[in-house]
């Protein structure tokens, strides 16, 4: 295993060990390290104190995770900024993935008992897109839409990356166009960073538009408005634990149903999310959306030859 990979794995193990303990002394850390046969391949009795502090500095630099020391409680180490793990970011995504990978390395037989969801491709384009974002460089992409019969080359000014429904999306402006376009990374066939520069978008404006939808479909045909959805029975527990949108709030509640209010653009993805709840959800307002969901439900029944 390359030295750099071994170090990264050690950093992840160290973060995970301290985080799971809450607070822990260096002696206790070393006892755990001595028994780790998968990562401690040199059979070290301990992590030397100076090495440990270098690891702390590297962890802060690489992952923005601060390991503090409580001098008044037996020199116990703890994670100073636990809130970093609650933020959706590359750091938490990377840490969680590597932490699981460490566990599987230590318990190889367990890997057969863990099933991962398959995700579409396109991950190889993440790195060059991030580079283009950092250098404000236009990218040339060869892209095939689901609805197109052939691929097409575009020059794109990247604005941001967003993950939604197991897919990564590049949101940017096609050179010469006024509106933003969304590209699914798994539909990109080739991507190159050009030497052409561009003026970055106003991120706050784009984030505001994205905050009005539940996915990446910024559809100007829909206005951001108040939507009230009535959810029945046990389905409410799922909606409470995993809100459809961050604006979701309880407007009314009875023993049989809960009315949820959203401030959202009720476009394609939101409508399909409501339909996925089946008979347990009902649009109360606006009336046009209620009629739209009713029409979609009738179209579904037609597919099953239940109505003509």
Coordinates of C-alpha atoms in Angstrom, one line a residue:
X1 CA 0.0 0.0 0.0
X2 CA 1.5 3.4 -1.0
X3 CA 2.7 5.5 1.9
X4 CA 0.4 8.4 1.1
X5 CA -2.6 6.1 1.1
X6 CA -1.5 4.5 4.4
X7 CA -1.3 8.0 5.9
X8 CA -4.8 9.0 4.7
X9 CA -6.2 5.7 6.1
X10 CA -4.4 6.4 9.4
X11 CA -5.9 10.0 9.5
X12 CA -9.4 8.6 8.9
X13 CA -8.9 5.9 11.6
X14 CA -7.7 8.6 14.1
X15 CA -10.6 10.9 13.4
X16 CA -13.1 8.0 13.6
X17 CA -11.6 6.6 16.9
X18 CA -11.7 10.0 18.6
X19 CA -15.2 10.8 17.3
X20 CA -16.6 7.5 18.4
X21 CA -15.1 7.8 21.9
X22 CA -16.2 11.4 22.4
X23 CA -13.0 12.1 24.3
X24 CA -10.0 9.9 24.7
X25 CA -6.4 10.0 25.9
X26 CA -3.4 9.3 23.7
X27 CA -2.7 6.2 25.7
X28 CA -6.1 4.8 24.9
X29 CA -5.7 5.7 21.3
X30 CA -2.4 3.8 21.2
X31 CA -4.0 0.7 22.8
X32 CA -6.5 0.6 20.0
X33 CA -3.8 1.2 17.4
X34 CA -1.7 -1.6 18.7
X35 CA -4.6 -4.0 18.1
X36 CA -5.4 -2.8 14.6
X37 CA -3.9 -5.5 12.4
X38 CA -5.2 -4.2 9.1
X39 CA -3.9 -0.6 9.2
X40 CA -1.0 -1.0 11.7
X41 CA 0.9 -3.3 9.3
X42 CA 4.3 -2.4 10.9
X43 CA 3.0 -3.7 14.3
X44 CA 3.8 -0.4 16.0
X45 CA 3.3 -0.3 19.8
X46 CA 2.2 3.3 19.7
X47 CA 1.8 6.4 17.6
X48 CA 4.7 8.7 18.9
X49 CA 3.4 11.9 20.5
X50 CA 5.2 14.1 18.0
X51 CA 3.8 12.0 15.1
X52 CA 0.3 12.3 16.6
X53 CA 0.5 16.1 16.7
X54 CA 1.7 16.1 13.1
X55 CA -1.3 14.0 12.2
X56 CA -3.6 16.5 14.0
X57 CA -2.1 19.3 11.9
X58 CA -2.5 17.3 8.7
X59 CA -6.1 16.4 9.5
X60 CA -7.0 20.0 10.1
X61 CA -5.4 21.0 6.8
X62 CA -6.9 18.1 4.7
X63 CA -10.3 17.7 6.3
X64 CA -10.9 20.9 8.2
X65 CA -11.4 18.8 11.3
X66 CA -9.9 20.2 14.5
X67 CA -8.8 17.8 17.2
X68 CA -8.7 19.6 20.5
X69 CA -7.2 18.6 23.9
X70 CA -9.0 19.1 27.2
X71 CA -6.1 19.7 29.6
X72 CA -8.5 19.8 32.6
X73 CA -9.8 16.3 31.9
X74 CA -6.8 14.2 31.8
X75 CA -5.4 15.5 28.5
X76 CA -8.3 13.9 26.6
X77 CA -8.6 14.5 22.8
X78 CA -11.9 15.3 21.2
X79 CA -13.3 16.8 17.9
X80 CA -13.7 20.5 18.4
X81 CA -15.9 21.2 15.4
X82 CA -18.3 18.2 15.4
X83 CA -20.7 20.3 13.3
X84 CA -18.5 19.8 10.2
X85 CA -19.9 16.2 10.0
X86 CA -23.5 17.5 9.7
X87 CA -22.7 19.7 6.7
X88 CA -23.2 18.3 3.2
X89 CA -19.7 18.7 1.7
X90 CA -16.9 16.8 -0.1
X91 CA -15.2 16.5 3.3
X92 CA -18.0 14.6 5.0
X93 CA -18.6 12.6 1.8
X94 CA -14.9 11.6 1.6
X95 CA -14.6 11.0 5.3
X96 CA -17.7 8.8 5.6
X97 CA -16.6 6.7 2.5
X98 CA -13.0 6.2 3.7
X99 CA -14.2 5.4 7.3
X100 CA -16.4 2.6 6.0
X101 CA -13.6 1.5 3.8
X102 CA -11.3 1.2 6.8
X103 CA -13.8 -0.9 8.6
X104 CA -14.2 -3.2 5.7
X105 CA -10.4 -3.5 5.4
X106 CA -10.3 -4.6 9.0
X107 CA -13.2 -7.0 8.6
X108 CA -13.1 -8.3 5.1
X109 CA -15.8 -10.9 5.6
X110 CA -18.2 -8.1 6.5
X111 CA -17.9 -6.5 3.0
X112 CA -20.1 -9.3 1.7
X113 CA -22.8 -8.2 4.1
X114 CA -22.9 -4.6 2.9
X115 CA -24.8 -3.8 -0.2
X116 CA -24.1 -0.4 -1.9
X117 CA -26.6 1.3 -4.2
X118 CA -25.4 1.3 -7.8
X119 CA -24.8 4.9 -9.1
X120 CA -24.4 6.1 -12.6
X121 CA -21.0 6.9 -13.9
X122 CA -19.3 10.2 -14.5
X123 CA -17.3 10.4 -11.3
X124 CA -14.1 10.7 -13.4
X125 CA -15.2 14.1 -14.5
X126 CA -15.5 15.5 -10.9
X127 CA -11.8 16.3 -10.6
X128 CA -11.4 18.2 -13.9
X129 CA -14.7 20.1 -13.3
X130 CA -13.5 21.2 -9.9
X131 CA -10.2 22.3 -11.4
X132 CA -12.1 24.3 -14.0
X133 CA -14.1 25.9 -11.2
X134 CA -11.0 26.9 -9.3
X135 CA -9.3 28.4 -12.4
X136 CA -12.5 29.8 -14.0
X137 CA -11.8 27.9 -17.2
X138 CA -14.4 27.0 -19.8
X139 CA -14.8 23.2 -20.4
X140 CA -15.5 21.5 -23.7
X141 CA -17.9 18.6 -23.3
X142 CA -19.3 16.0 -25.6
X143 CA -22.8 15.3 -24.2
X144 CA -25.7 13.1 -25.2
X145 CA -29.1 14.0 -23.8
X146 CA -31.6 11.2 -23.1
X147 CA -33.9 12.7 -25.7
X148 CA -31.3 13.2 -28.3
X149 CA -30.3 10.8 -31.1
X150 CA -26.7 11.9 -31.2
X151 CA -24.0 13.5 -29.1
X152 CA -23.2 17.2 -29.3
X153 CA -20.2 19.3 -28.3
X154 CA -20.7 22.3 -26.0
X155 CA -18.5 24.9 -24.5
X156 CA -19.7 25.4 -21.0
X157 CA -18.9 28.0 -18.3
X158 CA -19.2 25.9 -15.1
X159 CA -21.0 27.4 -12.2
X160 CA -21.3 24.6 -9.6
X161 CA -21.7 20.9 -9.0
X162 CA -24.7 19.4 -7.3
X163 CA -25.5 15.8 -6.2
X164 CA -29.1 14.8 -6.5
X165 CA -30.8 11.3 -6.6
X166 CA -27.5 9.4 -6.7
X167 CA -26.3 11.5 -9.7
X168 CA -23.8 14.3 -10.0
X169 CA -24.8 17.3 -12.1
X170 CA -22.8 20.2 -13.6
X171 CA -24.8 23.4 -13.7
X172 CA -23.4 26.0 -16.0
X173 CA -23.9 28.4 -18.9
X174 CA -23.4 27.3 -22.5
X175 CA -21.1 29.9 -24.0
X176 CA -23.2 32.5 -25.7
X177 CA -26.5 31.5 -23.9
X178 CA -28.3 33.5 -21.3
X179 CA -29.9 30.7 -19.3
X180 CA -28.3 28.0 -17.1
X181 CA -28.2 24.4 -18.3
X182 CA -27.9 21.2 -16.3
X183 CA -25.6 18.4 -17.4
X184 CA -25.7 14.9 -15.8
X185 CA -22.1 13.7 -15.4
X186 CA -23.1 10.2 -16.5
X187 CA -24.2 11.6 -19.8
X188 CA -20.9 13.3 -20.5
X189 CA -18.8 11.3 -22.9
X190 CA -15.7 13.5 -23.0
X191 CA -14.6 16.6 -21.1
X192 CA -11.6 18.8 -21.6
X193 CA -10.5 22.0 -19.8
X194 CA -9.8 24.8 -22.3
X195 CA -7.5 27.8 -21.9
X196 CA -10.5 30.1 -22.3
X197 CA -11.4 32.0 -19.1
X198 CA -14.8 33.3 -18.1
X199 CA -16.4 35.5 -15.4
X200 CA -17.9 33.4 -12.6
X201 CA -21.7 33.5 -12.1
X202 CA -23.2 35.1 -9.0
X203 CA -23.4 32.0 -6.9
X204 CA -26.0 33.4 -4.5
X205 CA -28.5 33.9 -7.4
X206 CA -27.9 30.3 -8.6
X207 CA -28.2 28.9 -5.0
X208 CA -31.4 30.8 -4.5
X209 CA -32.9 29.3 -7.6
X210 CA -31.7 25.8 -6.6
X211 CA -33.2 26.3 -3.1
X212 CA -36.6 26.7 -4.8
X213 CA -36.6 23.1 -6.2
X214 CA -36.0 19.6 -4.7
X215 CA -33.5 18.6 -7.4
X216 CA -31.7 20.4 -10.1
X217 CA -34.5 21.2 -12.5
X218 CA -34.7 25.0 -12.5
X219 CA -37.8 25.5 -14.6
X220 CA -38.7 29.1 -15.3
X221 CA -42.2 28.0 -16.3
X222 CA -43.0 27.5 -12.6
X223 CA -43.0 30.3 -10.0
X224 CA -42.0 29.8 -6.4
X225 CA -45.2 29.7 -4.4
X226 CA -46.8 28.2 -1.3
X227 CA -47.9 24.6 -1.7
X228 CA -49.9 22.7 0.9
X229 CA -49.8 18.9 1.0
X230 CA -51.9 16.7 3.2
X231 CA -50.2 13.4 4.2
X232 CA -52.1 10.5 5.8
X233 CA -51.2 7.7 8.1
X234 CA -47.7 6.3 8.7
X235 CA -46.2 8.1 5.7
X236 CA -46.0 11.2 7.9
X237 CA -43.2 9.6 9.9
X238 CA -41.1 9.3 6.8
X239 CA -41.8 12.8 5.7
X240 CA -41.0 14.1 9.1
X241 CA -37.7 12.2 9.2
X242 CA -36.7 13.0 5.6
X243 CA -38.4 16.3 4.5
X244 CA -39.2 16.6 0.8
X245 CA -37.7 20.2 0.9
X246 CA -36.0 22.3 3.5
X247 CA -38.9 24.8 3.5
X248 CA -41.3 22.0 4.8
X249 CA -43.2 22.9 7.9
X250 CA -46.2 21.6 9.7
X251 CA -49.3 23.7 9.2
X252 CA -51.9 21.5 10.8
X253 CA -52.0 18.1 12.4
X254 CA -54.7 15.7 13.4
X255 CA -54.8 12.0 14.4
X256 CA -55.3 11.0 10.8
X257 CA -53.3 13.5 8.7
X258 CA -50.8 16.3 8.7
X259 CA -50.8 19.3 6.5
X260 CA -47.4 20.4 5.3
X261 CA -46.6 23.7 3.8
X262 CA -43.8 24.3 1.3
X263 CA -42.4 27.4 -0.4
X264 CA -41.2 25.8 -3.7
X265 CA -41.4 25.7 -7.5
X266 CA -43.8 22.7 -8.0
X267 CA -42.1 21.5 -11.1
X268 CA -41.6 18.0 -12.5
X269 CA -39.4 16.6 -9.7
X270 CA -41.7 17.8 -6.9
X271 CA -44.8 16.5 -8.7
X272 CA -43.2 13.1 -9.1
X273 CA -42.2 13.1 -5.4
X274 CA -45.8 13.7 -4.5
X275 CA -47.0 10.9 -6.8
X276 CA -44.5 8.6 -5.3
X277 CA -46.4 8.8 -2.0
X278 CA -49.4 7.3 -3.7
X279 CA -52.8 7.5 -1.9
X280 CA -51.1 8.8 1.2
X281 CA -50.7 12.3 -0.2
X282 CA -53.1 14.9 -1.4
X283 CA -52.4 18.4 -2.8
X284 CA -54.7 21.0 -1.1
X285 CA -53.4 24.1 -2.8
X286 CA -52.8 25.7 -5.2
X287 CA -55.8 24.4 -7.2
X288 CA -53.9 24.2 -10.5
X289 CA -51.4 21.8 -9.0
X290 CA -54.2 19.7 -7.4
X291 CA -55.7 19.5 -10.9
X292 CA -52.3 18.6 -12.4
X293 CA -51.7 15.7 -10.0
X294 CA -55.3 14.5 -10.5
X295 CA -54.7 14.5 -14.3
X296 CA -51.4 12.6 -13.8
X297 CA -53.1 10.0 -11.6
X298 CA -55.8 9.5 -14.3
X299 CA -53.2 9.0 -16.9
X300 CA -51.6 6.3 -14.7
X301 CA -55.0 4.6 -14.4
X302 CA -55.3 4.7 -18.2
X303 CA -52.0 2.8 -18.5
X304 CA -53.6 0.0 -16.5
X305 CA -56.8 0.2 -18.5
X306 CA -58.8 1.1 -15.4
X307 CA -60.4 4.2 -17.0
X308 CA -60.9 5.3 -20.6

